[in-house]
Amino acid sequence: MLFKIPTVTALTVLGGLAVTNAAPNLARGRTGDMFAFERDGVVPDILTLSKTLGAGLPVAAVVTSSEIERVTHERGYLFYTTHVSDPLCASVALKVLEIVQRDQLHLRARTIGKRVKDGLLSLQARYKCIGEVRGRGLLLGVEIVSQDSAGTAHHLGAAISDRCMELGLSMNIVRLADMGGVFRIAPPLIITEQEVDRALELMDEAFATTKGTTW
């Protein structure tokens, strides 16, 4: 479960709360810290990791305190699947963590992420269909709105996404009305400044050549 900070504080005071943080996309440096919760001053009792932890290989991890581990062991809890503790995936995951720390990619995500966000804000100033630019580090969201709607515009977002692809830029957007027209910007942690600038140029061209992006 993911809580807002005031909620966590209030519930923890009552006692007995186990705070669980699921962080498939928010860990390993993407938001500018090794783990996103570090900036918010909350340490979860249980942390789950997956996705990019394996750099393409299927791997997940559960991180917890020694006290919780001790109690679960004493109570006979056993988690077992066919591929648990796979040595290849585990080795790759350890290497991923090593490289992120060695090359300080979490700190790099702050500076490169600022370059990306500044570029997106520049686009927002020129295209009225960009309702909001939000996020931190190299995990950002660009909300698409339409002139005749107070909410997001998933059809316009899909059209912009298609135009980006035609220009050679793959953009991530969920094409469902209930999910809204929001681009999820999550480039590799090793993306270069030149690649960022080129991607922003292609986005600019896509917005400029898609009907309904400004009014």
Short mmCIF file of C-alpha atoms in Angstrom, two decimals:
data_model
loop_
_atom_site.label_atom_id
_atom_site.label_comp_id
_atom_site.label_asym_id
_atom_site.label_seq_id
_atom_site.Cartn_x
_atom_site.Cartn_y
_atom_site.Cartn_z
CA MET A 1 0.00 0.00 0.00
CA LEU A 2 1.21 3.51 -0.74
CA PHE A 3 0.30 6.20 1.80
CA LYS A 4 0.65 9.94 1.75
CA ILE A 5 3.01 11.07 4.46
CA PRO A 6 0.43 12.64 6.85
CA THR A 7 -1.60 9.43 6.68
CA VAL A 8 1.44 7.31 7.49
CA THR A 9 2.29 9.49 10.46
CA ALA A 10 -1.24 9.39 11.86
CA LEU A 11 -1.65 5.64 11.45
CA THR A 12 1.77 4.83 12.85
CA VAL A 13 0.98 6.75 16.03
CA LEU A 14 -1.98 4.44 16.56
CA GLY A 15 0.39 1.48 16.51
CA GLY A 16 0.32 -1.85 14.75
CA LEU A 17 0.68 -0.56 11.21
CA ALA A 18 2.99 -2.27 8.76
CA VAL A 19 3.84 0.14 5.96
CA THR A 20 4.47 -1.62 2.66
CA ASN A 21 6.01 0.18 -0.30
CA ALA A 22 5.69 -1.41 -3.73
CA ALA A 23 8.39 0.19 -5.84
CA PRO A 24 8.75 -1.51 -9.25
CA ASN A 25 9.47 1.81 -11.00
CA LEU A 26 10.45 4.07 -8.10
CA ALA A 27 13.59 2.29 -6.98
CA ARG A 28 17.22 2.03 -8.01
CA GLY A 29 17.78 5.70 -8.63
CA ARG A 30 15.07 6.68 -11.09
CA THR A 31 13.58 9.50 -9.00
CA GLY A 32 16.92 10.93 -7.87
CA ASP A 33 17.33 8.77 -4.76
CA MET A 34 18.13 5.08 -4.56
CA PHE A 35 14.56 4.59 -3.36
CA ALA A 36 11.77 7.16 -3.76
CA PHE A 37 10.66 6.89 -0.12
CA GLU A 38 14.02 8.27 1.06
CA ARG A 39 13.10 11.81 0.06
CA ASP A 40 9.82 11.62 1.96
CA GLY A 41 11.34 10.55 5.28
CA VAL A 42 9.36 7.33 5.63
CA VAL A 43 11.05 3.94 5.95
CA PRO A 44 8.67 1.10 5.01
CA ASP A 45 8.58 -2.10 7.02
CA ILE A 46 8.44 -4.10 3.80
CA LEU A 47 9.77 -3.02 0.41
CA THR A 48 9.08 -4.92 -2.82
CA LEU A 49 11.27 -4.50 -5.90
CA SER A 50 10.95 -5.83 -9.43
CA LYS A 51 11.05 -4.93 -13.13
CA THR A 52 14.29 -3.06 -13.87
CA LEU A 53 16.00 -4.74 -10.93
CA GLY A 54 16.86 -7.57 -13.32
CA ALA A 55 17.84 -5.42 -16.33
CA GLY A 56 15.52 -7.46 -18.54
CA LEU A 57 15.59 -10.72 -16.61
CA PRO A 58 12.57 -11.74 -14.47
CA VAL A 59 13.48 -11.04 -10.87
CA ALA A 60 11.81 -9.52 -7.83
CA ALA A 61 12.85 -8.96 -4.23
CA VAL A 62 11.26 -8.41 -0.84
CA VAL A 63 13.29 -6.28 1.56
CA THR A 64 12.39 -6.09 5.24
CA SER A 65 13.86 -5.68 8.71
CA SER A 66 15.71 -8.37 10.63
CA GLU A 67 12.96 -8.30 13.26
CA ILE A 68 10.19 -9.03 10.77
CA GLU A 69 12.35 -11.72 9.18
CA ARG A 70 12.93 -13.31 12.60
CA VAL A 71 9.24 -13.41 13.49
CA THR A 72 8.18 -14.85 10.14
CA HIS A 73 10.87 -17.52 10.43
CA GLU A 74 9.81 -18.44 13.95
CA ARG A 75 6.20 -18.79 12.79
CA GLY A 76 7.20 -21.15 10.02
CA TYR A 77 6.41 -18.88 7.08
CA LEU A 78 7.77 -20.27 3.81
CA PHE A 79 7.63 -18.66 0.39
CA TYR A 80 8.54 -20.94 -2.45
CA THR A 81 8.17 -20.90 -6.23
CA THR A 82 9.84 -22.81 -9.03
CA HIS A 83 12.34 -20.07 -9.80
CA VAL A 84 12.94 -18.67 -6.32
CA SER A 85 16.55 -17.62 -5.69
CA ASP A 86 17.56 -18.23 -9.31
CA PRO A 87 21.35 -17.71 -9.28
CA LEU A 88 21.54 -16.06 -12.71
CA CYS A 89 18.80 -13.50 -12.05
CA ALA A 90 20.10 -12.87 -8.53
CA SER A 91 23.61 -12.22 -9.87
CA VAL A 92 22.29 -9.78 -12.46
CA ALA A 93 20.21 -7.95 -9.84
CA LEU A 94 23.25 -7.57 -7.60
CA LYS A 95 25.26 -6.22 -10.54
CA VAL A 96 22.50 -3.71 -11.35
CA LEU A 97 22.58 -2.38 -7.79
CA GLU A 98 26.38 -2.27 -7.88
CA ILE A 99 26.47 -0.24 -11.10
CA VAL A 100 23.79 2.23 -9.97
CA GLN A 101 25.76 2.92 -6.79
CA ARG A 102 29.20 2.85 -8.43
CA ASP A 103 28.27 5.29 -11.19
CA GLN A 104 25.93 7.30 -8.94
CA LEU A 105 23.14 6.99 -11.48
CA HIS A 106 20.61 8.10 -8.86
CA LEU A 107 22.37 11.47 -8.60
CA ARG A 108 22.67 11.66 -12.36
CA ALA A 109 18.90 11.12 -12.62
CA ARG A 110 18.43 14.42 -10.79
CA THR A 111 20.46 16.50 -13.23
CA ILE A 112 19.33 14.74 -16.41
CA GLY A 113 15.78 14.66 -15.07
CA LYS A 114 15.87 18.43 -14.62
CA ARG A 115 16.96 18.81 -18.24
CA VAL A 116 14.03 16.65 -19.35
CA LYS A 117 11.52 18.46 -17.14
CA ASP A 118 12.72 21.91 -18.20
CA GLY A 119 12.27 20.87 -21.81
CA LEU A 120 8.77 19.55 -21.13
CA LEU A 121 7.83 22.77 -19.34
CA SER A 122 9.05 24.69 -22.38
CA LEU A 123 6.72 22.61 -24.55
CA GLN A 124 3.88 23.24 -22.09
CA ALA A 125 4.33 26.99 -22.54
CA ARG A 126 3.77 26.60 -26.29
CA TYR A 127 1.10 23.91 -26.49
CA LYS A 128 -2.14 24.41 -24.57
CA CYS A 129 -2.95 20.69 -24.71
CA ILE A 130 -0.27 20.04 -22.08
CA GLY A 131 -2.23 20.40 -18.87
CA GLU A 132 0.46 19.44 -16.37
CA VAL A 133 4.07 18.29 -16.19
CA ARG A 134 4.78 16.38 -13.00
CA GLY A 135 7.24 13.96 -11.43
CA ARG A 136 10.83 13.92 -10.27
CA GLY A 137 14.12 12.65 -11.56
CA LEU A 138 13.69 10.47 -14.62
CA LEU A 139 10.09 9.51 -13.90
CA LEU A 140 7.80 12.20 -15.25
CA GLY A 141 4.23 12.54 -16.45
CA VAL A 142 2.85 14.80 -19.18
CA GLU A 143 -0.92 15.25 -19.00
CA ILE A 144 -2.76 15.89 -22.26
CA VAL A 145 -6.03 17.86 -22.22
CA SER A 146 -8.39 19.01 -24.96
CA GLN A 147 -10.04 22.36 -25.56
CA ASP A 148 -13.58 21.05 -25.02
CA SER A 149 -12.85 18.99 -21.92
CA ALA A 150 -11.76 19.85 -18.40
CA GLY A 151 -10.18 16.41 -18.06
CA THR A 152 -7.55 14.49 -19.97
CA ALA A 153 -7.89 13.70 -23.66
CA HIS A 154 -6.84 10.12 -24.39
CA HIS A 155 -7.66 10.34 -28.11
CA LEU A 156 -5.43 13.39 -28.56
CA GLY A 157 -2.73 11.72 -26.50
CA ALA A 158 -2.90 8.65 -28.75
CA ALA A 159 -2.63 10.83 -31.86
CA ILE A 160 0.45 12.58 -30.48
CA SER A 161 1.95 9.22 -29.54
CA ASP A 162 1.38 7.89 -33.07
CA ARG A 163 3.00 10.98 -34.55
CA CYS A 164 6.01 10.56 -32.25
CA MET A 165 6.40 6.98 -33.47
CA GLU A 166 6.28 8.14 -37.09
CA LEU A 167 9.14 10.50 -36.27
CA GLY A 168 11.13 7.74 -34.59
CA LEU A 169 10.33 8.38 -30.92
CA SER A 170 8.55 5.68 -28.92
CA MET A 171 6.27 7.20 -26.27
CA ASN A 172 4.39 5.41 -23.49
CA ILE A 173 0.72 6.28 -23.13
CA VAL A 174 -2.23 4.17 -21.95
CA ARG A 175 -4.97 4.27 -24.59
CA LEU A 176 -7.92 3.95 -22.23
CA ALA A 177 -10.40 6.70 -21.42
CA ASP A 178 -10.40 5.96 -17.70
CA MET A 179 -6.60 6.17 -17.59
CA GLY A 180 -6.55 9.58 -19.25
CA GLY A 181 -4.10 10.94 -21.77
CA VAL A 182 -0.91 10.97 -19.73
CA PHE A 183 2.54 10.25 -21.15
CA ARG A 184 4.83 8.39 -18.78
CA ILE A 185 8.38 9.63 -19.37
CA ALA A 186 10.87 7.09 -17.99
CA PRO A 187 14.05 7.03 -20.11
CA PRO A 188 17.07 4.87 -19.25
CA LEU A 189 19.22 6.13 -16.39
CA ILE A 190 22.18 6.25 -18.80
CA ILE A 191 20.45 8.47 -21.38
CA THR A 192 22.75 11.21 -22.68
CA GLU A 193 22.08 14.93 -22.84
CA GLN A 194 22.18 14.73 -26.63
CA GLU A 195 19.52 11.99 -26.62
CA VAL A 196 17.34 14.04 -24.28
CA ASP A 197 17.58 17.08 -26.54
CA ARG A 198 16.80 15.02 -29.64
CA ALA A 199 13.77 13.42 -27.97
CA LEU A 200 12.45 16.83 -26.98
CA GLU A 201 12.93 18.06 -30.56
CA LEU A 202 10.88 15.12 -31.86
CA MET A 203 8.17 15.74 -29.26
CA ASP A 204 8.06 19.39 -30.31
CA GLU A 205 7.60 18.37 -33.95
CA ALA A 206 4.93 15.84 -33.01
CA PHE A 207 2.93 18.42 -31.06
CA ALA A 208 3.35 21.00 -33.82
CA THR A 209 2.05 18.64 -36.51
CA THR A 210 -0.86 17.06 -34.61
CA LYS A 211 -4.28 18.70 -34.82
CA GLY A 212 -5.75 19.97 -31.57
CA THR A 213 -2.58 20.58 -29.60
CA THR A 214 -3.17 24.31 -29.28
CA TRP A 215 -6.04 26.75 -29.58
#
